[in-house]
Amino acid sequence: MKKRSLSFILACALSITSLTACGSSKTAEATTAAAAEAAAGQTQAASGEASIYEKFQKRDPITIKWLAYNTYGQPDEANSKIIQEVEKKYNVKFDFWFVDDQQWDQVLGVKLASGEMPDIMKIKNINNTSVYYDQGVLAEITDDILNKMPHYKATIEKYDSDHNIWVDTMIDGKRYALKSLNYDSSYPTTLVWRKDWLKNVGIDKIPETIDEWEEAMKRFTENDPDGNGKKDTYGMSNTTMNAIFGAYGAIPLKEFRSNGTQNLFMTKKDGKLVYAATQPETRQALEKLADWYKKGYIDPEFVTGENTGGYWADSQAFNNDKIGVTGMSMIAHWNPDGTGKVFDGFAALHPDVKWGETIECGPAPKGPEGYSGTHTWGIAGGSFGFTTEAMKDPDKIEVLCQLIDDNFADFDFATKLKWGYEGEDYKIEDSNYIPNTMKYPDFAASTVGGINVLNLTISNPDHTKIWFKKIFGFTDKYKSTGYVDEKYPITESQNEFLTDLKSKTLETYTNIITGKSDITSFDEFVDLFNNKMGGSIIENEINAEMGNQ
């Protein structure tokens, strides 16, 4: 039972993008430096702020239309203790909008087009910021509004080491969204190897260079690493391709599969942002992958992806002994102490697994010029915004700002929003926060109960480090190099050209890797991408808006 509970906590922690998909309360680690800092923030928030809560109580209750949570279920206000407590504290009533997460754009688009809008909303795809702006939905987040959230603002400034966290929220020089902070997303995706396979084919260490990788891919394919007497194994599939591109200097796409989210990444060249998809180093990586595919080292089914169902971070190809290395998920997913849900999935099929002997994390491979790295989302997580409807009522904005700021200033309050009530909704055991899976067996149930609904799925990283102290001890040990997403403003031409550019890029890459097209087709693709499909137009707009000369 303990193992199941700990697995659920990590499933919560790393669901889609963040360590923020479960619940909260007071920690046994309150004496740590991070907790002391949080407590100091709480004291600061409390001093002089009692009057604002008195002000809330003196006015009539207001209703806030809330679409700023992961919609795994419909929150049940009538039976949720945490929702009722927050409503009482701020003298509000919440009207929770439910939008099917799998049909978010379609369902929300219809509601917005009809003139309906919530007061605060999650922006599931940051590229939709300009769409919502054009529809008159998103309100400007002015400096005055940001200053109403001093603890949130200070935390953003503390962790925004690149000073670019607001870039992709800007339209015409104005901010139209707030950013969440996801500490786990500052860690690169990890590479996990079948270490027993390496031993079986005569390799005594996890490969570190692209040449060592090639030798391992060859032996995994040709030397029967699982010892079943059949030629039914491959070196790799789609999720390790980012590491190969990283070995040559840039990562062009989020995913290399037909049904993936094909975000196009940018890289810096001569002080300007350009699409990595068209760069010479990307051509080199494609040529290497095409060679490996031709030699049989890459699973022919890579186009459909390693995950064929179930938990999003599982690699069925890896778990079912088809490939010898995977890059499907984050490091913490593989923690063998009971908190790693993906490790548990592998262990269910390999009950004799031993971390460090059967499987283990390895570094991103170094390429011929010394480049290396896997994909890293970066600490800036999802986005959310205030709507023009909310902006009509200063009381709503005041409550929303105070609620957000309290979540960053007050550790106990933040813990309650995230985890619920200690002893009822979770417990603390051996520095782990463990949700009550009897009460909340899945995300839908915890969402119905109001857990992780009113914190906008955002967390102060200083709090996160306490809640997941044991997990981060493991991830720090195996942290490798990574390429952090370059942030850029959303420009008008992106809505016109980006969808077709994504599709064309994936089609071209797939054809080159599988041998349907020669590597020289990459040069034709670059010309088409830049000059006929709008790629250069987008790049020019982005660099002009960012002041890159």
Coordinates of C-alpha atoms in Angstrom, one line a residue:
M1 CA 0.0 0.0 0.0
K2 CA 2.8 2.3 0.8
K3 CA 4.4 1.8 -2.6
R4 CA 1.1 2.5 -4.4
S5 CA 0.7 5.7 -2.5
L6 CA 4.1 6.9 -3.2
S7 CA 3.7 6.1 -6.8
F8 CA 0.6 8.2 -6.9
I9 CA 2.3 11.2 -5.4
L10 CA 4.9 11.2 -8.2
A11 CA 2.2 10.7 -10.8
C12 CA 0.6 13.8 -9.3
A13 CA 3.9 15.5 -9.1
L14 CA 4.9 15.0 -12.7
S15 CA 1.5 14.9 -14.5
I16 CA 1.9 16.7 -17.9
T17 CA 4.1 19.6 -16.8
S18 CA 4.4 20.1 -13.1
L19 CA 5.0 19.0 -9.6
T20 CA 1.6 20.4 -8.7
A21 CA -1.1 17.9 -9.5
C22 CA -2.0 16.7 -6.0
G23 CA -2.9 18.4 -2.6
S24 CA -1.2 20.2 0.6
S25 CA -0.6 21.1 4.5
K26 CA 2.0 21.7 7.1
T27 CA 5.4 20.1 6.8
A28 CA 7.6 18.2 9.2
E29 CA 10.5 20.0 7.5
A30 CA 9.4 23.4 8.7
T31 CA 12.8 24.0 10.4
T32 CA 14.7 23.8 7.0
A33 CA 16.0 27.0 5.5
A34 CA 13.4 27.0 2.8
A35 CA 10.6 26.6 5.3
A36 CA 12.1 29.4 7.4
E37 CA 12.1 31.6 4.3
A38 CA 8.5 30.7 3.6
A39 CA 7.5 31.4 7.2
A40 CA 9.2 34.7 7.0
G41 CA 7.2 35.5 4.0
Q42 CA 4.0 34.4 5.8
T43 CA 4.8 36.8 8.7
Q44 CA 5.4 39.6 6.3
A45 CA 2.1 38.9 4.5
A46 CA 0.2 38.8 7.8
S47 CA 1.6 42.0 9.1
G48 CA -0.6 44.8 7.9
E49 CA -2.7 42.5 5.7
A50 CA -5.4 41.6 8.3
S51 CA -7.3 44.7 7.2
I52 CA -7.7 43.4 3.7
Y53 CA -9.5 40.2 4.9
E54 CA -11.7 42.5 7.1
K55 CA -12.4 44.4 4.0
F56 CA -13.4 41.2 2.2
Q57 CA -15.8 40.4 5.0
K58 CA -17.5 43.8 5.0
R59 CA -18.5 43.7 1.3
D60 CA -21.2 41.5 -0.2
P61 CA -19.9 38.0 -1.4
I62 CA -18.8 38.0 -5.0
T63 CA -18.8 35.1 -7.4
I64 CA -15.6 34.2 -9.3
K65 CA -15.8 32.1 -12.4
W66 CA -12.8 29.8 -12.1
L67 CA -11.1 28.0 -15.0
A68 CA -7.5 28.0 -13.6
Y69 CA -7.0 24.3 -12.7
N70 CA -6.3 20.9 -14.3
T71 CA -9.8 19.8 -15.2
Y72 CA -9.6 16.2 -14.3
G73 CA -13.0 16.5 -12.6
Q74 CA -15.7 18.9 -11.6
P75 CA -14.9 20.4 -8.2
D76 CA -17.7 19.7 -5.7
E77 CA -18.0 22.9 -3.7
A78 CA -20.8 21.6 -1.5
N79 CA -18.7 18.7 -0.2
S80 CA -15.1 20.2 -0.3
K81 CA -13.8 21.4 3.0
I82 CA -10.9 23.3 1.4
I83 CA -13.1 25.1 -1.1
Q84 CA -15.4 26.1 1.6
E85 CA -12.6 27.4 3.8
V86 CA -11.1 29.5 1.0
E87 CA -14.6 30.9 0.1
K88 CA -15.0 31.9 3.7
K89 CA -11.6 33.5 4.0
Y90 CA -12.0 35.7 0.9
N91 CA -15.9 36.0 1.2
V92 CA -16.4 34.6 -2.3
K93 CA -18.3 31.9 -4.1
F94 CA -16.6 29.9 -6.9
D95 CA -18.3 29.0 -10.1
F96 CA -16.0 26.2 -11.4
W97 CA -16.0 25.9 -15.2
F98 CA -15.4 22.4 -16.4
V99 CA -13.8 22.0 -19.9
D100 CA -12.9 18.5 -21.1
D101 CA -9.1 18.5 -21.0
Q102 CA -8.9 16.3 -24.2
Q103 CA -11.0 18.8 -26.1
W104 CA -9.9 22.0 -24.5
D105 CA -9.5 24.3 -27.5
Q106 CA -12.7 23.1 -29.1
V107 CA -15.0 23.3 -26.1
L108 CA -13.5 26.5 -24.7
G109 CA -13.4 28.1 -28.1
V110 CA -17.2 27.7 -28.5
K111 CA -17.9 29.2 -25.1
L112 CA -15.6 32.2 -25.7
A113 CA -17.0 32.7 -29.2
S114 CA -20.5 33.0 -27.7
G115 CA -19.4 35.8 -25.4
E116 CA -19.0 33.7 -22.3
M117 CA -15.8 33.9 -20.3
P118 CA -14.5 33.0 -16.9
D119 CA -12.8 35.5 -14.6
I120 CA -9.5 33.7 -14.5
M121 CA -8.4 31.0 -16.9
K122 CA -5.6 28.5 -17.7
I123 CA -3.9 29.2 -21.0
K124 CA -3.3 25.6 -22.1
N125 CA -1.3 26.5 -25.2
I126 CA 0.7 29.7 -24.9
N127 CA 0.4 30.2 -28.6
N128 CA -3.3 30.9 -28.0
T129 CA -2.5 34.0 -26.1
S130 CA -2.8 36.1 -29.2
V131 CA -6.0 34.3 -30.2
Y132 CA -7.6 35.2 -26.8
Y133 CA -6.3 38.7 -27.1
D134 CA -7.9 39.2 -30.5
Q135 CA -11.1 37.8 -29.1
G136 CA -11.0 40.5 -26.4
V137 CA -10.8 37.8 -23.6
L138 CA -7.4 38.4 -22.0
A139 CA -6.8 41.6 -20.0
E140 CA -3.5 43.3 -19.7
I141 CA -1.4 42.3 -16.6
T142 CA -0.1 45.8 -15.7
D143 CA 2.7 46.5 -13.4
D144 CA 0.1 47.8 -10.9
I145 CA -1.6 44.4 -10.9
L146 CA 1.7 42.6 -10.6
N147 CA 2.6 44.8 -7.6
K148 CA -0.5 43.6 -5.9
M149 CA 1.2 40.2 -5.6
P150 CA 4.6 41.1 -4.1
H151 CA 5.6 37.6 -2.9
Y152 CA 4.6 36.1 -6.2
K153 CA 6.6 38.8 -8.0
A154 CA 9.7 38.4 -5.8
T155 CA 9.7 34.6 -6.3
I156 CA 9.4 35.0 -10.1
E157 CA 12.4 37.4 -10.0
K158 CA 14.4 35.0 -7.8
Y159 CA 14.0 32.1 -10.2
D160 CA 13.9 33.9 -13.5
S161 CA 17.7 33.6 -14.0
D162 CA 17.5 34.4 -17.7
H163 CA 15.2 37.4 -17.2
N164 CA 12.9 36.3 -20.0
I165 CA 9.9 34.7 -18.2
W166 CA 7.4 37.2 -19.5
V167 CA 8.6 37.1 -23.2
D168 CA 5.9 34.7 -24.5
T169 CA 3.1 36.6 -22.7
M170 CA 3.8 39.9 -24.4
I171 CA 1.7 41.4 -27.2
D172 CA 2.7 44.8 -28.5
G173 CA 5.0 45.3 -25.5
K174 CA 2.2 44.5 -23.0
R175 CA 1.9 41.5 -20.7
Y176 CA -1.3 39.4 -21.1
A177 CA -0.6 36.4 -18.9
L178 CA 1.0 35.3 -15.7
K179 CA 3.5 32.5 -15.5
S180 CA 3.6 29.5 -13.2
L181 CA 6.8 28.1 -11.7
N182 CA 7.5 24.4 -12.0
Y183 CA 10.7 23.5 -10.3
D184 CA 10.8 20.0 -11.6
S185 CA 10.7 21.4 -15.2
S186 CA 14.2 22.9 -14.6
Y187 CA 15.5 19.4 -14.8
P188 CA 16.2 17.9 -18.3
T189 CA 14.4 14.8 -19.5
T190 CA 16.4 11.8 -18.6
L191 CA 17.9 8.9 -20.5
V192 CA 17.5 5.4 -18.9
W193 CA 19.5 2.4 -20.1
R194 CA 19.1 -1.3 -19.9
K195 CA 22.4 -1.7 -18.0
D196 CA 22.0 -5.5 -18.0
W197 CA 21.8 -5.4 -21.8
L198 CA 25.0 -3.4 -22.0
K199 CA 26.7 -6.0 -19.9
N200 CA 25.3 -8.8 -22.0
V201 CA 26.7 -7.3 -25.2
G202 CA 30.1 -6.6 -23.7
I203 CA 29.9 -2.9 -22.8
D204 CA 31.0 -2.1 -19.3
K205 CA 29.8 1.5 -18.9
I206 CA 26.9 3.6 -20.0
P207 CA 27.8 5.4 -23.3
E208 CA 28.8 9.0 -23.1
T209 CA 29.6 10.0 -26.7
I210 CA 27.8 9.7 -29.9
D211 CA 30.3 7.2 -31.1
E212 CA 29.8 5.1 -28.0
W213 CA 26.1 5.4 -28.5
E214 CA 26.4 4.1 -32.1
E215 CA 28.3 1.0 -30.9
A216 CA 25.7 0.3 -28.2
M217 CA 22.9 0.7 -30.8
K218 CA 24.6 -1.7 -33.1
R219 CA 25.1 -4.4 -30.4
F220 CA 21.6 -4.0 -29.0
T221 CA 20.2 -4.7 -32.5
E222 CA 22.6 -7.4 -33.6
N223 CA 23.9 -9.2 -30.5
D224 CA 20.7 -10.5 -28.8
P225 CA 21.0 -8.5 -25.6
D226 CA 17.9 -10.1 -24.0
G227 CA 19.3 -13.6 -24.7
N228 CA 16.1 -15.0 -26.2
G229 CA 17.7 -16.3 -29.3
K230 CA 15.6 -14.0 -31.5
K231 CA 16.5 -10.8 -33.6
D232 CA 13.7 -8.8 -32.0
T233 CA 15.5 -5.8 -30.3
Y234 CA 16.5 -2.3 -31.3
G235 CA 18.8 0.3 -29.9
M236 CA 16.3 3.1 -29.6
S237 CA 13.0 4.7 -30.6
N238 CA 11.6 8.3 -30.9
T239 CA 12.2 9.6 -27.4
T240 CA 15.9 9.5 -27.5
M241 CA 16.1 11.4 -30.8
N242 CA 16.2 14.8 -29.0
A243 CA 19.4 13.6 -27.3
I244 CA 21.0 12.9 -30.7
F245 CA 19.9 16.3 -32.0
G246 CA 21.3 17.8 -28.8
A247 CA 24.7 16.2 -29.5
Y248 CA 24.9 18.3 -32.6
G249 CA 23.9 21.6 -31.1
A250 CA 20.1 22.2 -31.2
I251 CA 16.8 20.5 -30.6
P252 CA 14.2 21.3 -33.3
L253 CA 11.0 19.5 -32.2
K254 CA 9.3 18.5 -29.0
E255 CA 8.4 15.1 -30.2
F256 CA 9.2 12.8 -33.1
R257 CA 6.0 10.9 -33.6
S258 CA 2.9 11.5 -35.8
N259 CA 0.5 12.2 -33.0
G260 CA 2.8 14.3 -30.8
T261 CA 2.8 17.9 -29.9
Q262 CA 5.1 19.2 -32.6
N263 CA 6.3 22.4 -30.9
L264 CA 9.1 24.0 -33.0
F265 CA 12.0 25.1 -30.8
M266 CA 14.3 28.1 -31.5
T267 CA 18.0 28.5 -31.0
K268 CA 20.2 31.6 -30.9
K269 CA 22.5 32.5 -33.8
D270 CA 24.5 35.7 -34.0
G271 CA 22.3 37.3 -31.3
K272 CA 19.0 36.4 -33.0
L273 CA 16.4 33.6 -32.6
V274 CA 16.0 31.2 -35.5
Y275 CA 14.2 28.0 -35.9
A276 CA 16.4 25.1 -35.0
A277 CA 14.5 23.0 -37.6
T278 CA 16.4 24.6 -40.5
Q279 CA 20.0 24.8 -39.1
P280 CA 23.0 22.9 -40.4
E281 CA 23.5 21.1 -37.1
T282 CA 20.0 19.7 -37.5
R283 CA 20.9 18.3 -40.9
Q284 CA 23.9 16.5 -39.4
A285 CA 21.7 14.9 -36.7
L286 CA 19.2 13.8 -39.3
E287 CA 21.9 12.3 -41.4
K288 CA 23.1 10.3 -38.4
L289 CA 19.6 9.1 -37.5
A290 CA 19.0 8.1 -41.2
D291 CA 22.1 6.0 -41.1
W292 CA 21.1 4.3 -37.9
Y293 CA 17.7 3.6 -39.2
K294 CA 19.1 2.1 -42.4
K295 CA 21.3 -0.2 -40.3
G296 CA 18.3 -1.3 -38.3
Y297 CA 19.2 0.3 -35.0
I298 CA 16.0 2.3 -34.7
D299 CA 12.6 0.7 -34.0
P300 CA 10.6 1.0 -37.3
E301 CA 7.5 1.9 -35.2
F302 CA 9.1 5.1 -33.8
V303 CA 6.6 7.2 -35.7
T304 CA 3.7 6.0 -33.5
G305 CA 5.8 6.6 -30.4
E306 CA 7.0 4.6 -27.4
N307 CA 3.9 5.3 -25.3
T308 CA 1.0 3.3 -26.7
G309 CA -1.4 4.0 -23.8
G310 CA -1.7 4.2 -20.0
Y311 CA 0.4 6.7 -18.0
W312 CA 1.8 9.3 -20.4
A313 CA 5.4 8.8 -19.2
D314 CA 5.6 5.1 -19.7
S315 CA 7.6 3.6 -22.6
Q316 CA 6.0 0.3 -23.6
A317 CA 8.8 -0.3 -26.0
F318 CA 11.3 -0.1 -23.2
N319 CA 9.2 -1.9 -20.6
N320 CA 8.5 -4.8 -23.1
D321 CA 12.2 -5.3 -23.9
K322 CA 12.1 -3.9 -27.4
I323 CA 14.6 -1.1 -27.1
G324 CA 17.6 -0.6 -24.8
V325 CA 17.4 3.1 -24.0
T326 CA 14.5 5.5 -23.5
G327 CA 14.2 9.3 -23.0
M328 CA 10.5 9.3 -22.3
S329 CA 10.3 11.1 -18.9
M330 CA 11.8 13.0 -16.1
I331 CA 14.4 11.7 -13.7
A332 CA 12.1 11.5 -10.7
H333 CA 9.8 9.1 -12.6
W334 CA 12.6 6.5 -12.2
N335 CA 13.2 6.9 -8.5
P336 CA 13.3 3.2 -7.2
D337 CA 12.4 4.1 -3.6
G338 CA 8.6 3.9 -4.3
T339 CA 8.1 7.4 -5.5
G340 CA 8.9 6.7 -9.2
K341 CA 5.8 5.7 -11.0
V342 CA 7.6 4.8 -14.2
F343 CA 10.1 2.7 -12.4
D344 CA 7.2 0.8 -10.7
G345 CA 5.7 0.2 -14.2
F346 CA 9.0 -1.3 -15.4
A347 CA 9.4 -3.3 -12.1
A348 CA 5.9 -4.8 -12.6
L349 CA 7.2 -6.6 -15.7
H350 CA 10.7 -7.2 -14.3
P351 CA 10.2 -8.1 -10.6
D352 CA 14.0 -8.8 -10.2
V353 CA 15.0 -5.3 -11.3
K354 CA 17.8 -3.7 -9.4
W355 CA 18.5 0.0 -9.9
G356 CA 22.1 0.5 -11.0
E357 CA 22.4 -3.1 -12.3
T358 CA 19.3 -3.7 -14.5
I359 CA 18.6 -0.1 -15.4
E360 CA 20.1 3.3 -14.6
C361 CA 20.1 6.9 -15.9
G362 CA 22.9 8.0 -18.2
P363 CA 24.2 11.4 -19.5
A364 CA 23.2 13.1 -22.7
P365 CA 25.7 12.0 -25.4
K366 CA 28.4 14.4 -26.5
G367 CA 28.7 15.1 -30.2
P368 CA 31.7 15.7 -32.4
E369 CA 31.9 19.4 -31.3
G370 CA 31.3 18.7 -27.7
Y371 CA 27.6 19.6 -27.6
S372 CA 25.2 17.6 -25.5
G373 CA 21.8 17.9 -23.9
T374 CA 18.2 16.7 -23.8
H375 CA 15.0 18.7 -23.8
T376 CA 14.3 21.0 -20.8
W377 CA 11.1 22.9 -20.4
G378 CA 12.6 25.3 -18.0
I379 CA 11.3 26.5 -14.6
A380 CA 8.7 28.7 -16.3
G381 CA 5.6 26.5 -16.5
G382 CA 2.1 27.1 -17.7
S383 CA 0.3 30.4 -18.1
F384 CA -3.0 31.8 -16.9
G385 CA -4.7 35.1 -17.2
F386 CA -7.3 37.5 -15.9
T387 CA -10.1 38.2 -18.4
T388 CA -11.6 41.4 -19.4
E389 CA -14.8 40.3 -17.7
A390 CA -13.0 40.1 -14.3
M391 CA -11.3 43.4 -15.0
K392 CA -14.7 45.1 -14.8
D393 CA -14.9 44.4 -11.1
P394 CA -11.9 45.7 -9.0
D395 CA -13.1 43.5 -6.1
K396 CA -12.5 40.3 -8.1
I397 CA -9.0 41.4 -9.2
E398 CA -8.2 42.3 -5.6
V399 CA -9.3 38.8 -4.4
L400 CA -7.5 37.0 -7.2
C401 CA -4.2 38.9 -6.6
Q402 CA -4.4 38.2 -2.8
L403 CA -5.2 34.5 -3.3
I404 CA -2.2 34.1 -5.7
D405 CA 0.1 36.0 -3.4
D406 CA -1.0 34.1 -0.3
N407 CA -0.1 30.9 -2.1
F408 CA 3.5 32.1 -2.4
A409 CA 3.8 33.9 0.9
D410 CA 2.1 31.5 3.3
F411 CA 3.6 28.0 3.4
D412 CA 0.8 26.5 5.5
F413 CA -1.8 27.9 3.2
A414 CA 0.0 26.8 0.1
T415 CA 0.3 23.3 1.5
K416 CA -3.4 23.2 2.3
L417 CA -4.3 24.3 -1.2
K418 CA -2.1 21.6 -2.7
W419 CA -2.4 18.7 -0.4
G420 CA -5.5 19.3 1.7
Y421 CA -5.6 18.5 5.5
E422 CA -2.9 16.5 7.1
G423 CA -4.3 13.2 8.6
E424 CA -7.3 13.4 6.3
D425 CA -6.1 14.0 2.8
Y426 CA -2.4 13.2 3.2
K427 CA 0.3 12.2 5.6
I428 CA 4.0 12.9 6.0
E429 CA 6.2 9.9 6.1
D430 CA 10.0 9.8 5.9
S431 CA 10.1 13.3 4.3
N432 CA 7.5 12.3 1.7
Y433 CA 4.1 13.9 1.4
I434 CA 1.8 10.9 0.7
P435 CA -1.8 11.5 -0.5
N436 CA -4.7 9.5 0.9
T437 CA -5.3 7.2 -2.1
M438 CA -8.2 5.5 -0.3
K439 CA -10.0 8.8 -0.3
Y440 CA -8.6 10.1 -3.6
P441 CA -7.6 7.1 -5.8
D442 CA -7.0 9.2 -8.9
F443 CA -6.7 12.8 -10.2
A444 CA -10.4 13.1 -10.9
A445 CA -11.3 12.2 -7.3
S446 CA -8.8 14.7 -5.8
T447 CA -10.0 17.4 -8.2
V448 CA -13.6 16.8 -7.2
G449 CA -12.5 17.1 -3.6
G450 CA -11.0 20.5 -4.3
I451 CA -7.3 19.4 -4.0
N452 CA -4.9 21.4 -6.2
V453 CA -7.8 23.4 -7.6
L454 CA -7.4 26.9 -6.1
N455 CA -3.6 27.3 -6.4
L456 CA -3.7 27.6 -10.2
T457 CA -1.4 24.5 -10.3
I458 CA 1.5 26.9 -9.4
S459 CA 3.9 26.6 -6.5
N460 CA 6.7 28.5 -4.9
P461 CA 9.8 26.4 -5.6
D462 CA 10.9 26.9 -2.0
H463 CA 7.8 25.0 -1.0
T464 CA 8.2 22.4 -3.7
K465 CA 11.7 21.6 -2.5
I466 CA 10.2 20.8 0.9
W467 CA 7.2 18.8 -0.3
F468 CA 9.5 16.7 -2.6
K469 CA 12.7 16.8 -0.7
K470 CA 13.4 13.1 -1.0
I471 CA 12.6 13.1 -4.7
F472 CA 14.9 15.9 -5.5
G473 CA 17.8 14.2 -3.7
F474 CA 17.6 11.5 -6.3
T475 CA 17.1 13.8 -9.3
D476 CA 20.1 15.9 -8.4
K477 CA 22.3 12.8 -8.5
Y478 CA 21.4 12.1 -12.1
K479 CA 20.8 15.5 -13.5
S480 CA 22.5 15.8 -16.9
T481 CA 22.8 18.7 -19.5
G482 CA 19.8 20.1 -21.2
Y483 CA 18.6 22.7 -23.8
V484 CA 16.0 25.1 -22.2
D485 CA 13.2 26.3 -24.4
E486 CA 13.9 29.7 -25.9
K487 CA 11.1 32.0 -25.1
Y488 CA 9.7 34.5 -27.6
P489 CA 6.7 36.8 -28.0
I490 CA 3.7 35.5 -29.9
T491 CA 3.4 37.4 -33.2
E492 CA 0.6 37.7 -35.7
S493 CA 2.2 35.6 -38.4
Q494 CA 2.5 32.5 -36.1
N495 CA -1.2 32.0 -36.1
E496 CA -1.1 32.0 -39.9
F497 CA 1.9 29.8 -40.6
L498 CA 2.9 27.8 -37.6
T499 CA 0.5 24.8 -38.0
D500 CA 1.7 24.1 -41.5
L501 CA 5.3 24.6 -40.6
K502 CA 5.0 22.0 -37.8
S503 CA 3.4 19.4 -40.1
K504 CA 5.9 19.9 -42.8
T505 CA 8.9 19.7 -40.5
L506 CA 7.7 16.4 -39.0
E507 CA 6.9 15.0 -42.4
T508 CA 10.3 15.9 -43.8
Y509 CA 12.2 14.6 -40.9
T510 CA 10.3 11.3 -40.9
N511 CA 10.9 10.8 -44.6
I512 CA 14.7 11.5 -44.2
I513 CA 15.1 9.2 -41.2
T514 CA 13.2 6.3 -42.8
G515 CA 15.0 6.7 -46.1
K516 CA 11.9 7.8 -48.1
S517 CA 13.8 11.0 -48.9
D518 CA 17.5 11.6 -49.3
I519 CA 19.3 13.9 -46.9
T520 CA 19.6 16.5 -49.7
S521 CA 15.8 17.0 -49.4
F522 CA 16.6 18.9 -46.2
D523 CA 18.0 21.8 -48.3
E524 CA 14.8 22.0 -50.3
F525 CA 12.9 21.9 -47.0
V526 CA 14.9 24.8 -45.6
D527 CA 14.1 26.9 -48.6
L528 CA 10.4 26.0 -48.5
F529 CA 10.2 26.6 -44.7
N530 CA 11.9 30.0 -44.8
N531 CA 10.8 31.5 -48.0
K532 CA 7.5 30.0 -49.0
M533 CA 5.8 28.8 -45.8
G534 CA 6.5 31.9 -43.6
G535 CA 9.3 30.7 -41.4
S536 CA 11.5 33.8 -42.1
I537 CA 8.5 36.1 -41.6
I538 CA 7.9 34.7 -38.1
E539 CA 11.6 34.9 -37.2
N540 CA 11.9 38.5 -38.4
E541 CA 8.8 39.5 -36.4
I542 CA 10.0 37.9 -33.3
N543 CA 13.5 39.4 -33.4
A544 CA 12.1 42.8 -34.3
E545 CA 9.7 42.7 -31.3
M546 CA 12.6 41.5 -29.0
G547 CA 14.9 44.3 -30.3
N548 CA 17.4 41.8 -31.7
Q549 CA 19.5 43.5 -34.3

